[in-house]
Coordinates of C-alpha atoms and ligand atoms in Angstrom, one line a residue:
M1 CA -15.9 -57.2 41.5
A2 CA -17.5 -58.4 44.7
A3 CA -15.5 -58.1 47.9
P4 CA -13.8 -61.5 48.7
Y5 CA -15.8 -61.8 51.9
R6 CA -18.9 -61.9 49.7
E7 CA -17.7 -65.2 48.2
L8 CA -17.3 -66.6 51.7
I9 CA -20.7 -65.5 52.6
Q10 CA -22.1 -67.4 49.6
N11 CA -20.6 -70.6 51.1
I12 CA -21.6 -69.8 54.6
R13 CA -25.2 -69.4 53.5
L14 CA -25.2 -72.9 52.1
A15 CA -24.2 -74.2 55.5
F16 CA -27.3 -72.8 57.2
P17 CA -30.9 -74.1 56.8
Q18 CA -32.6 -71.8 54.4
P19 CA -34.9 -69.2 55.9
T20 CA -37.5 -69.6 53.2
S21 CA -38.7 -72.8 51.6
D22 CA -36.1 -74.2 49.2
R23 CA -36.8 -77.8 48.4
I24 CA -33.5 -78.4 46.9
H25 CA -31.6 -77.1 49.8
D26 CA -34.0 -78.9 52.2
S27 CA -32.9 -82.2 50.6
Y28 CA -29.3 -81.1 51.1
L29 CA -30.1 -80.6 54.8
V30 CA -31.6 -84.1 55.1
H31 CA -28.8 -85.5 53.0
S32 CA -26.3 -84.0 55.4
F33 CA -27.9 -85.6 58.4
M34 CA -28.2 -88.9 56.6
N35 CA -24.5 -88.6 55.6
A36 CA -23.6 -88.3 59.3
L37 CA -25.9 -91.2 60.3
N38 CA -24.4 -93.4 57.6
Q39 CA -21.0 -92.8 58.9
V40 CA -22.0 -93.6 62.4
D41 CA -23.7 -96.7 61.2
A42 CA -20.4 -97.8 59.7
L43 CA -18.9 -97.7 63.1
K44 CA -21.5 -100.1 64.6
M45 CA -20.4 -103.7 65.2
H46 CA -21.6 -106.6 67.3
L47 CA -19.8 -105.1 70.4
P48 CA -21.6 -102.5 72.6
M49 CA -19.2 -99.8 71.3
L50 CA -18.9 -97.8 68.1
G51 CA -15.6 -99.3 67.0
A52 CA -12.5 -99.7 69.1
V53 CA -12.0 -97.4 72.1
V54 CA -9.5 -94.6 71.1
E55 CA -7.0 -93.3 73.6
P56 CA -7.7 -89.5 73.8
N57 CA -4.7 -87.2 73.5
Y58 CA -5.7 -84.4 75.9
E59 CA -2.3 -82.8 75.6
A60 CA -2.7 -82.2 71.9
A61 CA -6.3 -81.1 72.5
R62 CA -5.2 -78.4 75.0
H63 CA -3.0 -77.0 72.2
A64 CA -5.6 -77.1 69.5
G65 CA -6.0 -74.1 67.3
L66 CA -8.7 -72.5 65.2
P67 CA -8.3 -73.4 61.5
S68 CA -7.6 -70.4 59.3
D69 CA -9.9 -71.4 56.4
M70 CA -13.4 -72.7 56.0
S71 CA -14.3 -76.4 55.6
S72 CA -17.3 -77.9 53.9
V73 CA -20.3 -79.3 55.7
E74 CA -19.2 -82.8 54.5
E75 CA -15.7 -82.4 55.9
V76 CA -17.0 -81.2 59.3
T77 CA -19.5 -84.0 59.4
S78 CA -16.7 -86.6 59.0
E79 CA -14.6 -84.8 61.6
L80 CA -17.5 -84.8 64.1
V81 CA -18.4 -88.4 63.5
G82 CA -14.8 -89.3 64.4
Y83 CA -15.6 -88.2 68.0
L84 CA -18.1 -91.1 68.3
R85 CA -15.4 -93.7 67.9
G86 CA -15.3 -96.0 70.9
M87 CA -18.4 -94.6 72.3
T88 CA -20.5 -97.0 74.3
V89 CA -23.8 -97.8 72.6
V90 CA -26.2 -97.2 75.5
G91 CA -29.1 -99.0 73.8
H92 CA -27.1 -102.2 73.3
P93 CA -28.5 -105.1 75.3
R94 CA -25.0 -105.8 76.5
T95 CA -24.6 -102.3 78.0
Q96 CA -25.8 -102.4 81.6
Q97 CA -23.5 -99.8 83.2
N98 CA -25.5 -97.0 84.6
V99 CA -28.7 -95.0 84.6
I100 CA -28.1 -93.8 81.1
C101 CA -31.0 -94.4 78.8
P102 CA -31.1 -94.8 75.0
P103 CA -33.3 -92.0 73.5
T104 CA -36.3 -92.7 71.3
I105 CA -36.5 -91.4 67.7
P106 CA -39.3 -88.9 68.5
S107 CA -37.4 -87.5 71.4
V108 CA -34.4 -87.0 69.1
I109 CA -36.7 -85.3 66.6
G110 CA -38.0 -83.0 69.4
V111 CA -34.4 -82.0 70.2
L112 CA -33.6 -81.6 66.5
L113 CA -36.6 -79.3 65.9
A114 CA -35.7 -77.1 68.9
A115 CA -32.1 -77.1 67.7
L116 CA -33.1 -76.0 64.2
H117 CA -35.4 -73.1 65.4
N118 CA -33.7 -72.2 68.6
P119 CA -36.5 -71.2 70.9
N120 CA -35.5 -69.6 74.2
L121 CA -37.8 -70.6 76.9
G122 CA -37.1 -67.6 79.0
W123 CA -40.0 -65.8 77.4
D124 CA -42.8 -66.9 75.1
E125 CA -41.9 -63.9 72.8
H126 CA -38.8 -66.0 72.0
S127 CA -40.3 -69.4 72.1
R128 CA -44.0 -69.2 71.0
L129 CA -45.5 -72.6 71.2
F130 CA -42.3 -74.2 72.6
A131 CA -43.4 -72.4 75.8
L132 CA -46.7 -74.2 75.5
A133 CA -44.8 -77.5 75.1
E134 CA -43.1 -76.8 78.4
V135 CA -46.3 -76.0 80.2
E136 CA -47.9 -79.1 78.7
A137 CA -45.0 -81.5 79.6
A138 CA -45.1 -80.0 83.1
G139 CA -48.9 -80.4 83.3
I140 CA -48.8 -84.0 82.1
T141 CA -46.1 -84.8 84.7
A142 CA -48.0 -83.0 87.5
G143 CA -51.0 -85.1 86.7
L144 CA -49.0 -88.3 86.4
V145 CA -47.3 -87.9 89.8
G146 CA -50.6 -86.9 91.4
Y147 CA -50.3 -83.2 91.9
D148 CA -53.4 -80.9 91.5
Q149 CA -52.8 -79.5 88.0
E150 CA -54.6 -76.3 89.0
Q151 CA -52.0 -75.5 91.7
A152 CA -48.8 -77.1 90.3
A153 CA -46.3 -75.6 88.0
G154 CA -43.0 -76.8 86.4
L155 CA -39.9 -75.6 84.7
F156 CA -37.3 -77.4 82.7
T157 CA -33.8 -76.9 84.0
F158 CA -30.2 -78.0 83.7
G159 CA -30.4 -81.5 85.1
G160 CA -31.5 -83.4 88.1
T161 CA -29.0 -81.3 90.1
G162 CA -30.9 -78.2 88.8
T163 CA -34.2 -79.7 90.0
S164 CA -32.8 -80.2 93.5
L165 CA -31.3 -76.7 93.4
Y166 CA -34.7 -75.1 92.8
G167 CA -36.2 -77.2 95.5
I168 CA -33.6 -76.3 98.1
R169 CA -33.4 -72.6 97.1
I170 CA -37.2 -72.3 97.5
G171 CA -36.9 -74.1 100.9
L172 CA -34.1 -71.8 102.0
E173 CA -36.2 -68.7 101.1
K174 CA -39.1 -70.2 103.1
A175 CA -36.8 -70.8 106.1
C176 CA -34.8 -67.6 105.8
P177 CA -37.1 -65.1 104.1
G178 CA -35.3 -62.4 102.1
S179 CA -32.1 -64.3 101.9
L180 CA -32.3 -64.2 98.1
R181 CA -31.7 -60.4 98.3
R182 CA -29.9 -59.9 101.5
G183 CA -27.8 -63.0 101.7
L184 CA -27.7 -65.6 104.4
S185 CA -27.2 -64.4 108.0
E186 CA -28.4 -67.6 109.8
E187 CA -27.3 -71.2 109.8
A188 CA -29.6 -73.4 107.7
V189 CA -29.3 -77.1 107.3
L190 CA -30.7 -79.7 104.9
F191 CA -31.2 -83.4 105.4
V192 CA -30.6 -86.1 102.9
A193 CA -30.0 -89.9 103.2
D194 CA -26.4 -91.1 103.0
T195 CA -27.4 -93.0 99.8
G196 CA -29.0 -89.8 98.4
H197 CA -27.3 -87.9 95.6
Y198 CA -24.1 -85.9 96.3
C199 CA -25.6 -82.9 94.4
A200 CA -27.0 -81.8 97.7
Y201 CA -23.5 -80.9 98.8
S202 CA -22.7 -79.0 95.6
I203 CA -25.9 -77.1 95.9
A204 CA -25.5 -76.2 99.6
G205 CA -22.0 -75.0 98.7
W206 CA -23.0 -73.0 95.7
I207 CA -25.9 -71.2 97.3
G208 CA -23.9 -70.2 100.2
M209 CA -25.4 -72.4 102.9
G210 CA -22.1 -74.3 103.0
S211 CA -21.8 -78.0 102.2
D212 CA -21.0 -78.7 105.8
Q213 CA -24.6 -77.9 106.5
V214 CA -25.8 -81.0 104.7
V215 CA -26.8 -83.5 107.3
S216 CA -26.2 -86.9 106.0
I217 CA -28.7 -89.4 107.6
P218 CA -27.7 -93.1 107.7
T219 CA -29.9 -95.5 105.9
T220 CA -31.5 -98.8 106.9
P221 CA -30.3 -102.0 105.3
E222 CA -33.1 -101.5 102.7
N223 CA -31.3 -98.2 101.7
E224 CA -34.1 -96.0 103.1
I225 CA -33.4 -93.0 105.2
D226 CA -33.5 -94.0 108.9
L227 CA -36.5 -92.1 110.2
R228 CA -35.5 -92.3 113.8
L229 CA -32.1 -90.8 113.1
L230 CA -33.7 -88.2 110.8
E231 CA -36.0 -87.1 113.6
E232 CA -33.1 -86.9 116.1
A233 CA -31.0 -84.8 113.7
A234 CA -33.9 -82.5 112.9
R235 CA -34.8 -81.9 116.5
K236 CA -31.1 -81.3 117.3
A237 CA -30.9 -78.7 114.6
L238 CA -34.0 -76.9 115.7
K239 CA -33.0 -76.9 119.3
E240 CA -29.7 -75.3 118.3
G241 CA -31.7 -72.6 116.6
K242 CA -30.8 -73.6 113.1
K243 CA -33.3 -73.2 110.2
I244 CA -34.3 -76.2 108.1
A245 CA -33.9 -75.4 104.4
A246 CA -35.1 -78.7 103.2
F247 CA -35.8 -82.4 103.8
I248 CA -34.8 -84.3 100.7
A249 CA -36.6 -87.5 100.1
T250 CA -34.7 -89.7 97.7
M251 CA -37.2 -91.5 95.6
G252 CA -35.0 -94.0 93.7
S253 CA -31.3 -93.6 94.7
T254 CA -28.6 -93.6 92.1
D255 CA -26.8 -96.8 93.0
A256 CA -29.4 -99.1 94.6
F257 CA -32.9 -97.7 93.8
G258 CA -33.5 -97.1 97.5
V259 CA -36.8 -95.3 98.1
D260 CA -37.4 -93.1 101.2
D261 CA -40.6 -93.2 103.2
L262 CA -41.8 -89.8 101.9
R263 CA -45.1 -90.0 103.8
A264 CA -43.3 -90.4 107.1
I265 CA -40.9 -87.5 106.3
V266 CA -43.8 -85.2 105.6
A267 CA -45.5 -86.3 108.8
L268 CA -42.3 -85.7 110.7
R269 CA -42.1 -82.2 109.2
D270 CA -45.7 -81.4 110.1
A271 CA -45.1 -82.7 113.7
L272 CA -42.0 -80.5 114.1
V273 CA -43.8 -77.4 112.8
E274 CA -46.4 -77.9 115.5
E275 CA -44.1 -78.8 118.3
F276 CA -41.5 -76.1 117.7
D277 CA -44.2 -73.6 116.6
L278 CA -42.1 -72.8 113.5
P279 CA -43.0 -69.6 111.6
Y280 CA -42.3 -71.5 108.3
R281 CA -43.0 -74.9 107.0
P282 CA -39.7 -76.7 106.1
H283 CA -39.7 -77.6 102.5
V284 CA -39.9 -81.3 101.5
H285 CA -38.2 -81.9 98.1
A286 CA -38.6 -85.3 96.5
D287 CA -35.6 -86.2 94.4
A288 CA -37.5 -88.5 92.2
V289 CA -35.3 -88.0 89.1
I290 CA -35.1 -91.8 88.8
G291 CA -38.3 -93.0 90.5
W292 CA -40.9 -90.6 89.0
A293 CA -41.6 -92.9 86.0
W294 CA -43.0 -95.6 88.4
S295 CA -46.0 -93.3 88.8
V296 CA -47.5 -94.9 85.7
F297 CA -48.3 -97.9 88.0
N298 CA -50.2 -95.8 90.5
D299 CA -53.4 -97.1 89.0
Y300 CA -52.3 -100.3 87.5
D301 CA -54.5 -103.2 88.5
F302 CA -51.8 -105.6 89.9
E303 CA -54.5 -108.3 90.5
K304 CA -55.6 -108.3 86.9
N305 CA -52.1 -107.7 85.5
E306 CA -53.3 -107.1 82.0
L307 CA -49.8 -106.6 80.7
G308 CA -48.8 -110.0 81.9
F309 CA -45.8 -109.3 84.0
R310 CA -44.3 -112.3 85.9
P311 CA -45.3 -112.5 89.6
R312 CA -41.9 -111.5 90.8
T313 CA -41.9 -108.4 88.5
L314 CA -45.4 -107.6 89.8
R315 CA -44.2 -107.7 93.4
A316 CA -41.2 -105.4 92.5
L317 CA -43.4 -102.9 90.6
A318 CA -46.0 -102.8 93.4
G319 CA -43.2 -102.6 96.0
A320 CA -41.7 -99.4 94.4
C321 CA -45.2 -98.0 93.8
R322 CA -46.1 -98.2 97.5
Q323 CA -43.7 -95.3 98.1
I324 CA -43.8 -93.5 94.7
R325 CA -47.6 -93.0 95.0
H326 CA -46.9 -90.5 97.9
L327 CA -45.1 -88.1 95.6
P328 CA -47.9 -85.6 95.7
L329 CA -47.2 -85.1 99.4
A330 CA -43.8 -83.4 98.6
D331 CA -43.7 -79.7 98.1
S332 CA -41.5 -80.1 95.0
V333 CA -40.5 -83.0 92.8
G334 CA -37.5 -83.4 90.5
V335 CA -37.9 -85.4 87.3
D336 CA -35.2 -86.5 84.8
F337 CA -36.6 -87.5 81.5
H338 CA -33.0 -88.2 80.5
K339 CA -32.8 -90.9 83.1
T340 CA -36.0 -93.0 83.1
G341 CA -37.8 -91.1 80.4
F342 CA -35.7 -92.2 77.4
T343 CA -34.8 -88.7 76.1
P344 CA -31.4 -87.3 75.2
Y345 CA -29.6 -85.1 77.8
I346 CA -30.7 -82.5 79.1
S347 CA -34.3 -82.9 80.0
S348 CA -35.1 -82.3 83.6
L349 CA -38.2 -80.9 85.2
I350 CA -38.7 -79.2 88.6
L351 CA -42.3 -79.4 89.6
V352 CA -43.7 -77.4 92.5
K353 CA -47.0 -78.4 94.2
D354 CA -48.0 -74.8 94.6
Y355 CA -47.1 -72.4 91.8
K356 CA -46.8 -69.6 94.3
D357 CA -43.6 -71.1 95.6
L358 CA -41.9 -70.0 92.4
R359 CA -42.6 -66.4 93.2
L360 CA -40.2 -66.7 96.1
L361 CA -37.5 -66.8 93.5
K362 CA -38.7 -63.8 91.5
R363 CA -36.2 -61.1 90.7
D364 CA -37.0 -57.4 90.7
R365 CA -38.5 -56.2 87.4
E366 CA -36.0 -53.3 87.3
L367 CA -33.1 -55.8 87.1
M368 CA -34.2 -57.0 83.6
P369 CA -35.0 -53.8 81.7
Y370 CA -34.6 -55.2 78.2
L371 CA -36.9 -58.2 78.6
Y372 CA -40.5 -59.2 79.2
H373 CA -42.4 -56.3 77.7
F374 CA -45.0 -58.5 76.0
G375 CA -46.3 -62.0 76.1
E376 CA -47.9 -63.9 79.0
Y377 CA -45.4 -66.6 79.8
K378 CA -42.3 -65.2 81.4
P379 CA -40.6 -67.9 83.4
G380 CA -37.3 -66.0 83.0
M381 CA -38.6 -63.8 85.8
Y382 CA -37.7 -66.5 88.3
T383 CA -35.5 -69.0 86.6
L384 CA -31.8 -69.2 87.5
E385 CA -31.0 -69.6 83.9
T386 CA -31.3 -66.7 81.4
S387 CA -31.4 -68.6 78.1
R388 CA -33.2 -72.0 78.3
S389 CA -33.4 -74.4 75.5
G390 CA -36.7 -75.8 74.2
A391 CA -35.1 -79.2 73.6
G392 CA -35.9 -80.7 77.0
P393 CA -39.7 -80.2 76.9
M394 CA -40.0 -81.2 73.3
A395 CA -38.1 -84.5 74.0
A396 CA -40.3 -85.2 77.1
L397 CA -43.5 -84.4 75.2
A398 CA -42.4 -86.6 72.3
N399 CA -42.1 -89.6 74.6
Y400 CA -45.3 -88.9 76.4
Q401 CA -47.1 -88.9 73.1
L402 CA -45.2 -91.9 71.8
L403 CA -45.5 -94.2 74.8
G404 CA -48.5 -93.1 76.7
V405 CA -49.2 -94.8 80.0
Q406 CA -49.2 -98.3 78.6
G407 CA -45.9 -97.8 76.7
I408 CA -44.1 -96.5 79.8
R409 CA -45.6 -99.3 81.9
A410 CA -44.3 -101.9 79.3
L411 CA -40.9 -100.3 79.1
I412 CA -40.3 -99.8 82.9
G413 CA -41.9 -103.2 83.5
H414 CA -39.6 -104.9 81.0
L415 CA -36.5 -103.4 82.6
V416 CA -37.6 -104.5 86.0
E417 CA -38.5 -107.9 84.7
M418 CA -35.1 -108.4 83.2
A419 CA -33.5 -107.2 86.5
Q420 CA -35.6 -109.6 88.5
L421 CA -34.5 -112.4 86.1
L422 CA -30.9 -111.5 86.7
R423 CA -31.5 -111.7 90.4
E424 CA -33.1 -115.1 90.1
H425 CA -30.0 -116.3 88.3
L426 CA -27.5 -114.7 90.7
E427 CA -29.4 -116.0 93.7
G428 CA -29.6 -119.4 92.1
H429 CA -25.8 -119.6 92.4
E430 CA -24.1 -120.0 95.7
G431 CA -21.1 -117.8 94.7
A432 CA -23.0 -114.6 94.5
I433 CA -25.4 -112.5 96.5
V434 CA -27.7 -109.7 95.6
L435 CA -27.2 -106.7 97.9
N436 CA -30.2 -104.5 97.2
R437 CA -32.8 -107.3 97.2
D438 CA -35.4 -105.0 98.9
N439 CA -35.0 -102.3 96.2
F440 CA -37.2 -102.9 93.3
G441 CA -35.7 -101.0 90.3
P442 CA -33.8 -101.9 87.2
V443 CA -30.5 -101.9 89.0
T444 CA -29.0 -104.9 90.7
L445 CA -26.0 -104.7 93.0
F446 CA -24.3 -107.9 93.7
R447 CA -21.2 -109.3 95.3
V448 CA -19.2 -112.4 94.3
Y449 CA -17.2 -114.7 96.6
P450 CA -14.5 -117.1 95.8
P451 CA -15.2 -120.8 95.7
G452 CA -15.1 -122.2 99.2
K453 CA -16.5 -119.0 100.6
E454 CA -20.1 -119.7 99.7
V455 CA -21.0 -119.8 103.4
L456 CA -20.8 -116.0 103.2
T457 CA -23.8 -116.0 101.0
T458 CA -26.1 -117.4 103.6
F459 CA -28.3 -114.8 105.2
T460 CA -26.8 -114.6 108.7
N461 CA -23.2 -114.6 107.5
R462 CA -24.0 -112.0 104.9
R463 CA -25.3 -109.7 107.6
K464 CA -22.2 -110.5 109.7
E465 CA -19.8 -109.4 107.0
F466 CA -21.3 -105.9 107.0
T467 CA -22.0 -105.6 110.7
D468 CA -19.2 -107.3 112.6
P469 CA -16.0 -105.3 112.9
A470 CA -14.1 -108.6 113.3
C471 CA -14.9 -109.2 109.6
R472 CA -13.2 -106.0 108.5
D473 CA -10.1 -107.5 106.9
A474 CA -12.0 -110.2 105.2
M475 CA -14.6 -107.7 104.0
L476 CA -11.9 -105.5 102.5
A477 CA -10.3 -108.5 100.9
Y478 CA -13.6 -109.4 99.3
N479 CA -13.9 -105.7 98.1
D480 CA -10.6 -106.4 96.2
Y481 CA -11.8 -109.7 95.0
N482 CA -14.9 -108.0 93.5
R483 CA -12.8 -105.4 91.8
K484 CA -10.9 -108.2 90.2
V485 CA -14.0 -110.1 89.1
S486 CA -15.3 -106.8 87.7
A487 CA -12.1 -106.2 85.8
Y488 CA -12.3 -109.6 84.2
V489 CA -15.9 -109.2 83.2
H490 CA -15.1 -105.8 81.8
K491 CA -12.2 -107.1 79.7
E492 CA -14.4 -109.9 78.4
A493 CA -17.2 -107.5 77.5
M494 CA -14.8 -105.2 75.6
A495 CA -13.8 -108.2 73.6
G496 CA -17.4 -109.0 72.7
R497 CA -17.9 -111.7 75.3
G498 CA -20.3 -110.8 78.0
V499 CA -21.9 -107.6 79.3
L500 CA -20.5 -104.2 80.1
L501 CA -21.3 -103.8 83.8
S502 CA -20.0 -101.3 86.3
L503 CA -18.5 -101.3 89.7
T504 CA -19.5 -99.1 92.6
D505 CA -16.8 -98.4 95.2
C506 CA -19.2 -97.7 97.9
Y507 CA -22.7 -99.0 97.5
R508 CA -23.1 -98.3 101.2
H509 CA -21.0 -98.4 104.3
T510 CA -20.7 -101.3 106.7
T511 CA -22.0 -100.6 110.2
Y512 CA -18.3 -100.3 111.2
G513 CA -17.7 -97.6 108.6
E514 CA -16.0 -99.4 105.6
P515 CA -17.2 -99.0 102.0
V516 CA -18.9 -102.0 100.5
V517 CA -17.7 -102.5 96.9
A518 CA -20.4 -104.0 94.6
M519 CA -20.8 -105.0 91.0
K520 CA -23.7 -103.3 89.3
S521 CA -26.0 -104.1 86.4
Y522 CA -28.2 -101.2 85.4
I523 CA -30.7 -102.3 82.8
M524 CA -31.9 -99.4 80.7
S525 CA -32.3 -100.8 77.2
P526 CA -35.5 -102.1 75.7
F527 CA -33.3 -104.5 73.8
V528 CA -32.1 -106.4 76.9
D529 CA -33.4 -110.0 76.8
E530 CA -33.0 -113.2 78.7
E531 CA -29.7 -114.1 76.9
S532 CA -28.0 -110.8 77.9
V533 CA -28.9 -111.5 81.5
E534 CA -27.9 -115.1 81.6
I535 CA -24.5 -114.4 80.2
I536 CA -23.7 -112.2 83.2
V537 CA -23.8 -115.1 85.6
E538 CA -21.7 -117.2 83.1
K539 CA -19.0 -114.6 83.0
V540 CA -19.0 -114.1 86.8
L541 CA -18.4 -117.8 87.3
E542 CA -15.7 -117.8 84.7
A543 CA -14.0 -114.9 86.5
R544 CA -14.1 -116.9 89.8
E545 CA -12.5 -119.8 88.1
Q546 CA -9.9 -117.7 86.5
L547 CA -9.0 -116.0 89.8
R548 CA -8.8 -119.3 91.5
K549 CA -6.3 -120.5 88.9
E550 CA -4.3 -117.3 89.3
A551 CA -4.2 -117.6 93.0
A552 CA -3.0 -121.2 92.8
A553 CA -0.2 -120.1 90.5
D554 CA 0.7 -117.0 92.5
K555 CA 4.1 -117.8 94.1
N556 CA 3.8 -115.0 96.6
Q557 CA 0.4 -116.4 97.5
K558 CA -0.8 -112.9 97.9
M559 CA -4.3 -113.8 96.9
L560 CA -4.5 -117.0 98.8
H561 CA -6.2 -115.4 101.8
W562 CA -9.3 -115.2 99.8
F563 CA -9.4 -118.9 99.7
A564 CA -8.0 -119.6 103.1
Ligands
PLP1 C1 -28.6 -88.6 88.6 C2 -29.1 -88.1 89.9 C3 -29.1 -86.7 90.2 C4 -28.4 -85.7 89.4 O1 -29.1 -85.6 88.2 P1 -28.3 -85.0 86.9 O2 -29.4 -85.0 85.9 O3 -27.2 -85.9 86.6 O4 -27.9 -83.6 87.2 C5 -29.7 -86.4 91.4 N1 -30.3 -87.3 92.2 C6 -30.4 -88.6 91.9 C7 -31.1 -89.5 92.8 C8 -29.8 -89.0 90.7 O5 -29.7 -90.3 90.4

């Protein structure tokens, strides 16, 4: 009699894809996926969620245990699908919450193929042509942003944060040579706009520079790094004998789509190298994880406008492109396909202008005795990661093939067109203002004022609210007011009336140091249309009316100051 474990092995084998061709089992594999998809489909409704939102029981989860016996593929599938309940449908036209994109079918297939055959990009011995896919996706991107493909190189890593980590670590090694081995014995700083991503702080902390060494540079009202203040801060650091690990240029900020003047930052860097006779060239990293995709418009003929965008959209696309076209001036560029490239998480690429920069990160051969004996492509010699999935490059490549330049133009153009339409509607109403009017992306930050306070939406008064300390109390009260409007709009959206938006607690600071709360529409779905934009304004007006009624009924009159 066979040992009991042998029986279990029989079942276990059925739960794996078969190593050799087996048509019957292949159809079981496909059927299993379809079974999962059918169950997810049953959760879809007209709302932008997969069924009602379920309150998670974290306490029970903390005490969860491993089951003693096996389950079937079917049972596990149903279990897993259960975790999708209440999940936001990111591709729904009424989901406009954040820079989270719906992935295309080919990009999901790319991830699936990598998941099924499990390449490890550390070494081509373990990834074969998946390694080629990585080189190809990096090559296409290098060409797209305008790098010399002969000189450039790229690697997929663990997110936009990872891309900045590579940029900053390379910069630190340039500024403090040998620090990768010996550790850091000097003070090194990095500069980033105050609207730039907070990952700069995490990175500076994790690599031992210390997050206190991140110098946050204030931004102009257009959400661009203030070049005068950047220059001042850089000079000060150099005069104090500090090293500059990196200048980070934010090319599409997370909240407002602010784009820094990369060309001016590079020129400043060059001037400082001369003036201070620096023995190294401070590294300029472009955090373009959001903005990179606009590169497809670098050679779009805005005059001819063959894709037929509206004039306002054209101006927005051309406006963003004016800065994005300077990407090749940066020493490294971070790209997130999982943000504006319509792939699943994680698909992020760090590109360096000069492949030799990657050598700065190289480990000693003796540290990796069991790897890299054959093959040609050995990125594991300098990546932070040991195992690296092939899913990211396959997903990126899938969308490059699917969309091409024209497809990406149409898709990005549509998101921007819909965002511009929303702005038109918001600006057409006296109760709301668009805050990031000079930022030309798919994200719109706006602020709503109570009836009777429309005067605040005129240009001069709008400025005053954010620049005059005498406005502090009113400004903070309107912060509260916008939280309330946002809560109303959210509640309505969850009930199937309106659009899921988000709220940012601090789109930027007032000149007197208070956070400005703003409502946010981030359009990322190709399914967004005129209707799902118009309804936002409708809901906002409804919220105003609702709040006015509540204030009138409020016996304590706590809310009346909004209307006073
Ligand atoms: C999202 C974002 C990051 C971080 O990227 P992840 O992929 O979330 O790690 C960095 N910079 C900017 C500007 C971002 O918007």
